[in-house]
mmCIF file of C-alpha atoms in Angstrom:
data_model
loop_
_atom_site.group_PDB
_atom_site.id
_atom_site.type_symbol
_atom_site.label_atom_id
_atom_site.label_comp_id
_atom_site.label_asym_id
_atom_site.label_seq_id
_atom_site.Cartn_x
_atom_site.Cartn_y
_atom_site.Cartn_z
ATOM 1 C CA UNK A 1 -173.464 -121.973 69.508
ATOM 2 C CA UNK A 2 -175.689 -120.875 66.640
ATOM 3 C CA UNK A 3 -174.409 -121.664 63.173
ATOM 4 C CA UNK A 4 -174.139 -118.954 60.526
ATOM 5 C CA UNK A 5 -176.553 -120.891 58.303
ATOM 6 C CA UNK A 6 -179.268 -120.913 60.929
ATOM 7 C CA UNK A 7 -178.769 -117.161 61.455
ATOM 8 C CA UNK A 8 -179.101 -116.588 57.736
ATOM 9 C CA UNK A 9 -182.197 -118.724 57.522
ATOM 10 C CA UNK A 10 -183.798 -116.732 60.335
ATOM 11 C CA UNK A 11 -183.254 -113.558 58.294
ATOM 12 C CA UNK A 12 -183.800 -114.849 54.758
ATOM 13 C CA UNK A 13 -186.941 -116.951 55.164
ATOM 14 C CA UNK A 14 -189.096 -114.066 56.480
ATOM 15 C CA UNK A 15 -187.790 -111.843 53.666
ATOM 16 C CA UNK A 16 -188.725 -114.430 51.041
ATOM 17 C CA UNK A 17 -192.195 -114.890 52.489
ATOM 18 C CA UNK A 18 -192.686 -111.118 52.696
ATOM 19 C CA UNK A 19 -191.537 -110.597 49.129
ATOM 20 C CA UNK A 20 -193.866 -113.307 47.810
ATOM 21 C CA UNK A 21 -196.792 -111.823 49.734
ATOM 22 C CA UNK A 22 -195.898 -108.337 48.516
ATOM 23 C CA UNK A 23 -195.980 -109.399 44.856
ATOM 24 C CA UNK A 24 -199.322 -111.169 45.229
ATOM 25 C CA UNK A 25 -200.899 -108.283 47.124
ATOM 26 C CA UNK A 26 -199.671 -105.778 44.535
ATOM 27 C CA UNK A 27 -201.394 -107.729 41.752
ATOM 28 C CA UNK A 28 -204.643 -107.684 43.743
ATOM 29 C CA UNK A 29 -204.309 -103.986 44.488
ATOM 30 C CA UNK A 30 -203.798 -103.179 40.808
ATOM 31 C CA UNK A 31 -206.938 -105.079 39.849
ATOM 32 C CA UNK A 32 -208.842 -103.332 42.623
ATOM 33 C CA UNK A 33 -207.512 -99.935 41.609
ATOM 34 C CA UNK A 34 -208.459 -100.492 37.986
ATOM 35 C CA UNK A 35 -211.974 -101.499 38.848
ATOM 36 C CA UNK A 36 -212.457 -98.644 41.311
ATOM 37 C CA UNK A 37 -210.946 -96.109 38.928
ATOM 38 C CA UNK A 38 -213.167 -97.269 36.099
ATOM 39 C CA UNK A 39 -216.235 -97.157 38.346
ATOM 40 C CA UNK A 40 -215.365 -93.622 39.471
ATOM 41 C CA UNK A 41 -214.777 -92.373 35.948
ATOM 42 C CA UNK A 42 -217.850 -91.467 33.949
ATOM 43 C CA UNK A 43 -216.498 -93.639 31.122
ATOM 44 C CA UNK A 44 -216.529 -97.120 32.650
ATOM 45 C CA UNK A 45 -216.601 -99.113 29.392
ATOM 46 C CA UNK A 46 -213.877 -97.012 27.756
ATOM 47 C CA UNK A 47 -211.795 -97.311 30.923
ATOM 48 C CA UNK A 48 -212.051 -101.091 31.178
ATOM 49 C CA UNK A 49 -211.498 -101.517 27.424
ATOM 50 C CA UNK A 50 -208.441 -99.245 27.480
ATOM 51 C CA UNK A 51 -206.784 -101.100 30.330
ATOM 52 C CA UNK A 52 -207.786 -104.534 29.015
ATOM 53 C CA UNK A 53 -206.224 -103.815 25.613
ATOM 54 C CA UNK A 54 -202.846 -102.664 26.959
ATOM 55 C CA UNK A 55 -200.360 -105.335 27.965
ATOM 56 C CA UNK A 56 -198.698 -102.969 30.480
ATOM 57 C CA UNK A 57 -201.830 -102.942 32.632
ATOM 58 C CA UNK A 58 -201.174 -106.179 34.512
ATOM 59 C CA UNK A 59 -197.970 -104.793 36.051
ATOM 60 C CA UNK A 60 -198.960 -101.125 36.258
ATOM 61 C CA UNK A 61 -199.224 -99.114 39.433
ATOM 62 C CA UNK A 62 -201.306 -95.928 39.531
ATOM 63 C CA UNK A 63 -198.628 -93.956 37.727
ATOM 64 C CA UNK A 64 -198.454 -96.658 35.070
ATOM 65 C CA UNK A 65 -202.220 -96.573 34.592
ATOM 66 C CA UNK A 66 -202.006 -92.818 34.133
ATOM 67 C CA UNK A 67 -199.327 -93.296 31.485
ATOM 68 C CA UNK A 68 -201.543 -95.860 29.736
ATOM 69 C CA UNK A 69 -204.461 -93.400 29.608
ATOM 70 C CA UNK A 70 -202.202 -90.680 28.178
ATOM 71 C CA UNK A 71 -200.599 -92.979 25.598
ATOM 72 C CA UNK A 72 -204.028 -94.304 24.553
ATOM 73 C CA UNK A 73 -205.113 -90.726 23.917
ATOM 74 C CA UNK A 74 -201.925 -90.102 21.938
ATOM 75 C CA UNK A 75 -202.550 -93.226 19.827
ATOM 76 C CA UNK A 76 -206.129 -92.122 19.145
ATOM 77 C CA UNK A 77 -205.097 -88.646 18.003
ATOM 78 C CA UNK A 78 -202.133 -89.901 15.983
ATOM 79 C CA UNK A 79 -204.236 -92.488 14.161
ATOM 80 C CA UNK A 80 -206.885 -89.878 13.420
ATOM 81 C CA UNK A 81 -204.370 -87.266 12.242
ATOM 82 C CA UNK A 82 -202.246 -89.589 10.120
ATOM 83 C CA UNK A 83 -204.827 -92.025 8.749
ATOM 84 C CA UNK A 84 -208.453 -90.971 9.095
ATOM 85 C CA UNK A 85 -208.369 -87.258 8.333
ATOM 86 C CA UNK A 86 -206.276 -87.494 5.128
ATOM 87 C CA UNK A 87 -208.639 -90.167 3.794
ATOM 88 C CA UNK A 88 -211.711 -88.077 4.592
ATOM 89 C CA UNK A 89 -210.142 -84.934 3.087
ATOM 90 C CA UNK A 90 -209.720 -86.771 -0.236
ATOM 91 C CA UNK A 91 -213.462 -87.397 -0.370
ATOM 92 C CA UNK A 92 -214.586 -83.860 0.516
ATOM 93 C CA UNK A 93 -215.403 -81.331 -2.190
ATOM 94 C CA UNK A 94 -216.605 -78.366 -0.139
ATOM 95 C CA UNK A 95 -213.779 -75.980 0.804
ATOM 96 C CA UNK A 96 -215.399 -75.091 4.161
ATOM 97 C CA UNK A 97 -215.722 -78.773 5.069
ATOM 98 C CA UNK A 98 -212.066 -79.256 4.211
ATOM 99 C CA UNK A 99 -211.046 -76.192 6.222
ATOM 100 C CA UNK A 100 -212.962 -77.389 9.294
ATOM 101 C CA UNK A 101 -211.364 -80.817 9.119
ATOM 102 C CA UNK A 102 -207.898 -79.363 8.537
ATOM 103 C CA UNK A 103 -208.424 -77.149 11.592
ATOM 104 C CA UNK A 104 -209.226 -80.287 13.571
ATOM 105 C CA UNK A 105 -206.079 -81.918 12.237
ATOM 106 C CA UNK A 106 -204.046 -78.902 13.385
ATOM 107 C CA UNK A 107 -205.755 -79.007 16.797
ATOM 108 C CA UNK A 108 -204.942 -82.707 17.158
ATOM 109 C CA UNK A 109 -201.294 -82.190 16.202
ATOM 110 C CA UNK A 110 -201.034 -79.472 18.863
ATOM 111 C CA UNK A 111 -202.749 -81.747 21.399
ATOM 112 C CA UNK A 112 -200.360 -84.586 20.508
ATOM 113 C CA UNK A 113 -197.400 -82.351 21.363
ATOM 114 C CA UNK A 114 -198.949 -81.482 24.719
ATOM 115 C CA UNK A 115 -199.750 -85.135 25.458
ATOM 116 C CA UNK A 116 -196.189 -86.176 24.579
ATOM 117 C CA UNK A 117 -194.861 -83.631 27.060
ATOM 118 C CA UNK A 118 -197.478 -84.765 29.618
ATOM 119 C CA UNK A 119 -196.331 -88.358 29.192
ATOM 120 C CA UNK A 120 -192.738 -87.361 29.900
ATOM 121 C CA UNK A 121 -193.724 -85.241 32.900
ATOM 122 C CA UNK A 122 -195.909 -87.992 34.329
ATOM 123 C CA UNK A 123 -193.183 -90.574 33.758
ATOM 124 C CA UNK A 124 -190.912 -88.353 35.851
ATOM 125 C CA UNK A 125 -193.611 -88.205 38.587
ATOM 126 C CA UNK A 126 -194.261 -84.518 37.864
ATOM 127 C CA UNK A 127 -198.017 -85.045 38.050
ATOM 128 C CA UNK A 128 -198.968 -81.394 38.331
ATOM 129 C CA UNK A 129 -197.174 -80.541 35.081
ATOM 130 C CA UNK A 130 -198.605 -83.659 33.449
ATOM 131 C CA UNK A 131 -202.094 -82.599 34.493
ATOM 132 C CA UNK A 132 -201.614 -79.066 33.143
ATOM 133 C CA UNK A 133 -200.295 -80.314 29.804
ATOM 134 C CA UNK A 134 -203.052 -82.898 29.480
ATOM 135 C CA UNK A 135 -205.647 -80.232 30.230
ATOM 136 C CA UNK A 136 -204.160 -78.026 27.478
ATOM 137 C CA UNK A 137 -204.452 -80.968 25.066
ATOM 138 C CA UNK A 138 -208.038 -81.660 26.147
ATOM 139 C CA UNK A 139 -209.067 -78.037 25.584
ATOM 140 C CA UNK A 140 -207.458 -78.053 22.129
ATOM 141 C CA UNK A 141 -209.301 -81.243 21.155
ATOM 142 C CA UNK A 142 -212.556 -79.557 22.181
ATOM 143 C CA UNK A 143 -211.851 -76.800 19.650
ATOM 144 C CA UNK A 144 -212.350 -79.390 16.919
ATOM 145 C CA UNK A 145 -215.750 -80.218 18.335
ATOM 146 C CA UNK A 146 -216.600 -76.496 18.369
ATOM 147 C CA UNK A 147 -215.724 -76.288 14.644
ATOM 148 C CA UNK A 148 -218.754 -78.440 13.918
ATOM 149 C CA UNK A 149 -221.062 -77.350 16.739
ATOM 150 C CA UNK A 150 -221.317 -73.907 15.151
ATOM 151 C CA UNK A 151 -222.516 -75.373 11.836
ATOM 152 C CA UNK A 152 -225.261 -77.614 10.559
ATOM 153 C CA UNK A 153 -222.706 -80.175 9.405
ATOM 154 C CA UNK A 154 -221.983 -83.378 11.279
ATOM 155 C CA UNK A 155 -218.357 -84.041 12.039
ATOM 156 C CA UNK A 156 -216.946 -87.084 10.249
ATOM 157 C CA UNK A 157 -214.702 -87.615 13.297
ATOM 158 C CA UNK A 158 -217.213 -86.870 16.073
ATOM 159 C CA UNK A 159 -216.149 -90.015 17.934
ATOM 160 C CA UNK A 160 -212.587 -88.736 18.401
ATOM 161 C CA UNK A 161 -213.212 -85.716 20.672
ATOM 162 C CA UNK A 162 -215.694 -87.826 22.643
ATOM 163 C CA UNK A 163 -213.225 -90.681 23.203
ATOM 164 C CA UNK A 164 -210.362 -88.268 23.867
ATOM 165 C CA UNK A 165 -212.496 -86.544 26.500
ATOM 166 C CA UNK A 166 -213.188 -89.906 28.118
ATOM 167 C CA UNK A 167 -209.482 -90.749 28.244
ATOM 168 C CA UNK A 168 -208.764 -87.327 29.747
ATOM 169 C CA UNK A 169 -211.288 -87.892 32.533
ATOM 170 C CA UNK A 170 -209.980 -91.396 33.201
ATOM 171 C CA UNK A 171 -206.541 -89.838 33.683
ATOM 172 C CA UNK A 172 -208.032 -87.155 35.906
ATOM 173 C CA UNK A 173 -209.650 -89.867 38.047
ATOM 174 C CA UNK A 174 -206.261 -91.547 38.423
ATOM 175 C CA UNK A 175 -204.729 -88.211 39.424
ATOM 176 C CA UNK A 176 -207.338 -87.929 42.182
ATOM 177 C CA UNK A 177 -206.170 -91.307 43.467
ATOM 178 C CA UNK A 178 -202.623 -89.993 43.358
ATOM 179 C CA UNK A 179 -203.931 -86.825 45.092
ATOM 180 C CA UNK A 180 -202.586 -84.467 42.437
ATOM 181 C CA UNK A 181 -205.730 -82.576 41.460
#
């Protein structure tokens, strides 16, 4: 007669081996996904830097990587709105320069609201809504760039719309992997 312990070992040992293999293979898949995503995005360096600087990356699945790209964009816009723009405004004397920069600040605040909602939607696996909200934020950030493109003045925050655009397209690349485009 077969003992209960030997029956249990027949069931448990394969489960343990499978679970160990599953954890190792997931880590490899995440690294592969990150590299492939970054190669497919047109912003490889920004992509690799963004994921390398976030401690959630090592355990993130595709949805987690998408959340990281959205939260990185939120951090960029928040830092610019709260810290950079007020400091620059203090140094400006021209009222039109100030107005342009304040318009950008308003655009970024609007975009932050959309990205916050996109983060929540994406966290709930509502990728289509997350994509729509992120696209709204992206288009609003571009309005800041347009503020300066129509003038002869260089934007003191020209790097922000460029980086925000890169983060948007990294997220869009991830959405393609999730097949929600």
